[in-house]
Tab-separated table of C-alpha atoms in Angstrom:
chain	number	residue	atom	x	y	z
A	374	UNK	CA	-16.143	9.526	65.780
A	375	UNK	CA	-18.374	12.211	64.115
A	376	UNK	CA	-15.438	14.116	62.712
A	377	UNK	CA	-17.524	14.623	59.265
A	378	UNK	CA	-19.567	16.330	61.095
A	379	UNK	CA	-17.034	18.502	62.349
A	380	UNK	CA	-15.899	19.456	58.803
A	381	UNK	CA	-19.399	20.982	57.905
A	382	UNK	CA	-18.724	24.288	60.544
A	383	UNK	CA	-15.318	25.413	58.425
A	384	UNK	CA	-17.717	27.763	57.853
A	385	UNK	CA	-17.902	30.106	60.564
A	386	UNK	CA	-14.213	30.429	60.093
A	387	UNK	CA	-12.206	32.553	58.257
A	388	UNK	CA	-11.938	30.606	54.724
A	389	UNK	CA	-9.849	33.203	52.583
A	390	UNK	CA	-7.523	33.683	55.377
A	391	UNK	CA	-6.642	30.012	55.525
A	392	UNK	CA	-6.558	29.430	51.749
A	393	UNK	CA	-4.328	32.142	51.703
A	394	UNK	CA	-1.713	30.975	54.147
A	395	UNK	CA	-1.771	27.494	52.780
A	396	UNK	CA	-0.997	28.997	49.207
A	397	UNK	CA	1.828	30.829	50.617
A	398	UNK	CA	3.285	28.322	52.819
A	399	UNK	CA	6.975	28.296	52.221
A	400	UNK	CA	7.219	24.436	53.743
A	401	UNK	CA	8.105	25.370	57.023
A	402	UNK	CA	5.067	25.988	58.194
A	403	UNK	CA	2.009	24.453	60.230
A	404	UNK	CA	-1.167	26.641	60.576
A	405	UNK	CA	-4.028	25.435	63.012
A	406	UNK	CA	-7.204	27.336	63.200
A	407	UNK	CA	-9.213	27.208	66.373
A	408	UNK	CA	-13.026	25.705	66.008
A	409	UNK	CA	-14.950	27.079	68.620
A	410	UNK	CA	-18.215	25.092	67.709
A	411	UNK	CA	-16.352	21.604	67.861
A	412	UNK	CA	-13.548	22.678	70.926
A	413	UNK	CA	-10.333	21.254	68.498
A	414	UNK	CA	-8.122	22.677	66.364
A	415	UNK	CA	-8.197	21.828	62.236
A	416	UNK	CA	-5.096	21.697	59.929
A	417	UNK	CA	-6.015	22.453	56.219
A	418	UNK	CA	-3.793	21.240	52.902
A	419	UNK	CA	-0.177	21.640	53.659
A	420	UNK	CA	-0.324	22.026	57.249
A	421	UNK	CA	-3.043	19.041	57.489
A	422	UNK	CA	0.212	17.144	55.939
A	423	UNK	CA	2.947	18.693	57.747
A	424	UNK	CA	1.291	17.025	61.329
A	425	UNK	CA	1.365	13.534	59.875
A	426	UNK	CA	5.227	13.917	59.989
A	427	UNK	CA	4.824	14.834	63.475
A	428	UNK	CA	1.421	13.022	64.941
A	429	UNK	CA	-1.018	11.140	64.060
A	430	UNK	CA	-4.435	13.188	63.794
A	431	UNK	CA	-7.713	12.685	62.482
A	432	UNK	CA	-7.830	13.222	58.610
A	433	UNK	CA	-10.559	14.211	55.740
A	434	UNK	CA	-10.916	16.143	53.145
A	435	UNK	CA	-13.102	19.202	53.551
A	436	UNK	CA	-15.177	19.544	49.951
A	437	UNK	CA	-16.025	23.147	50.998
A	438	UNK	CA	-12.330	24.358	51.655
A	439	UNK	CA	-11.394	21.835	48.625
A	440	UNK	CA	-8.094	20.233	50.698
A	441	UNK	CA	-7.585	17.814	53.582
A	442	UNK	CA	-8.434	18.840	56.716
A	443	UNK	CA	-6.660	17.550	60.139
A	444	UNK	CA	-8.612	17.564	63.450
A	445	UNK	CA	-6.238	18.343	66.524
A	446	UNK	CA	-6.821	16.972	70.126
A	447	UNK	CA	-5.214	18.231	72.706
A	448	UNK	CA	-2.550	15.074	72.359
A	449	UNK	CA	-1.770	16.370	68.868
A	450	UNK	CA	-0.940	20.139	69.834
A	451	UNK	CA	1.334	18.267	72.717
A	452	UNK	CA	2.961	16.167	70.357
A	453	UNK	CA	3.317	19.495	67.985
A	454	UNK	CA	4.378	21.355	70.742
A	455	UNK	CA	7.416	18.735	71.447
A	456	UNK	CA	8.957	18.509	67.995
A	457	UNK	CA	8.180	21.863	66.689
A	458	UNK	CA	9.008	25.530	67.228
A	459	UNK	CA	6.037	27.624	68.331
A	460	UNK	CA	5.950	31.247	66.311
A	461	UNK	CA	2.879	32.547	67.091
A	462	UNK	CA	-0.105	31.535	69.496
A	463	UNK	CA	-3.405	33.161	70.181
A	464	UNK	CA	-5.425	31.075	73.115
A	465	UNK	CA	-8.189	29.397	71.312
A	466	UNK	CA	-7.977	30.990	68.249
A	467	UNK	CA	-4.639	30.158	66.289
A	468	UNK	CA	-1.589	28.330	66.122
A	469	UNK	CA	1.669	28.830	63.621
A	470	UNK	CA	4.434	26.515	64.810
A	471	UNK	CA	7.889	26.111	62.129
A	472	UNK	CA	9.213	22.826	61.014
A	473	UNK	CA	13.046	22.173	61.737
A	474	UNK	CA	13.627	22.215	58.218
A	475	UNK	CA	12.005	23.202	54.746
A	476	UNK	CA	9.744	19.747	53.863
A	477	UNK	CA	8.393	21.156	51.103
A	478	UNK	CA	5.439	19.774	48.883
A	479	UNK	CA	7.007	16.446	47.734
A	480	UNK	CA	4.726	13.832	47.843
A	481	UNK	CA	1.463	16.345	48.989
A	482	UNK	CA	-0.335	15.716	45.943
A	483	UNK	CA	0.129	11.952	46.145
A	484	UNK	CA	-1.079	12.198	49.647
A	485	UNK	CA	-4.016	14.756	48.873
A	486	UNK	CA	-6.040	12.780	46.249
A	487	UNK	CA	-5.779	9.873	48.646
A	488	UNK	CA	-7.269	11.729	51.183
A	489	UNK	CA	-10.031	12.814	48.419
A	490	UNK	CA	-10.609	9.224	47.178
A	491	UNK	CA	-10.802	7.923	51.048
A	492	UNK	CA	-13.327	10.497	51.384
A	493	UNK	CA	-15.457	10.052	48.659
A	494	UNK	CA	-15.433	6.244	49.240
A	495	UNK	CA	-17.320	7.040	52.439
A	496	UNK	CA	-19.824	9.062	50.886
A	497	UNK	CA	-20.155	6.833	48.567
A	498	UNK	CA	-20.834	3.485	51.077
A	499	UNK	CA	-23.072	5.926	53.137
């Protein structure tokens, strides 16, 4: 799986855009960002954690967005699709589904610097 490789064209997207919507994500939220270049759709911070409630993606930590990142298969979006409530769709581009209820950010942090140290720790052994 070269999903590290994947990571490295975050940016030809747009970066203040997603930072932005992950600061403001009022825990009901799950943004998904189109990447043309790689054909899958990524899940940053928040949102990257929201879809381990929901699915189980492919997970990293992006050092130039500074948060985890989630890569989405088509399985994934299915999965999302199933269990969550679609607000907003662009083909290709973007994705906002809702969660059922408010998760909020208990335990993100936790679950954030593993995601950092996991990361690292492959750099590291590389």
């Amino acid at each position: 799986m070269k999903f590290n490789g994947i990571i490295r064209y975050i940016r030809f997207m747009d970066k203040d855009t997603i930072t932005l919507q992950e600061a403001g994500n009022d825990g009901r939220s799950v943004f998904l960002y189109y990447d043309a270049m790689a054909g899958v759709y990524l899940a940053f911070g928040l949102s990257a954690y929201y879809t381990t409630m929901v699915t189980d993606p492919y997970m990293s930590y992006s050092e130039d967005m500074q948060m985890p990142v989630a890569l989405l298969r088509r399985n994934h979006i299915n999965s999302l699709r199933q269990s969550l409530q679609k607000v907003e769709h662009t083909e290709r581009q973007y994705y906002q589904f809702q969660l059922r209820q408010t998760v909020g950010e208990a335990g993100y942090a936790k679950w954030a610097k593993t995601m950092l140290e996991k990361h690292k720790s492959i750099y590291r052994n590389h």
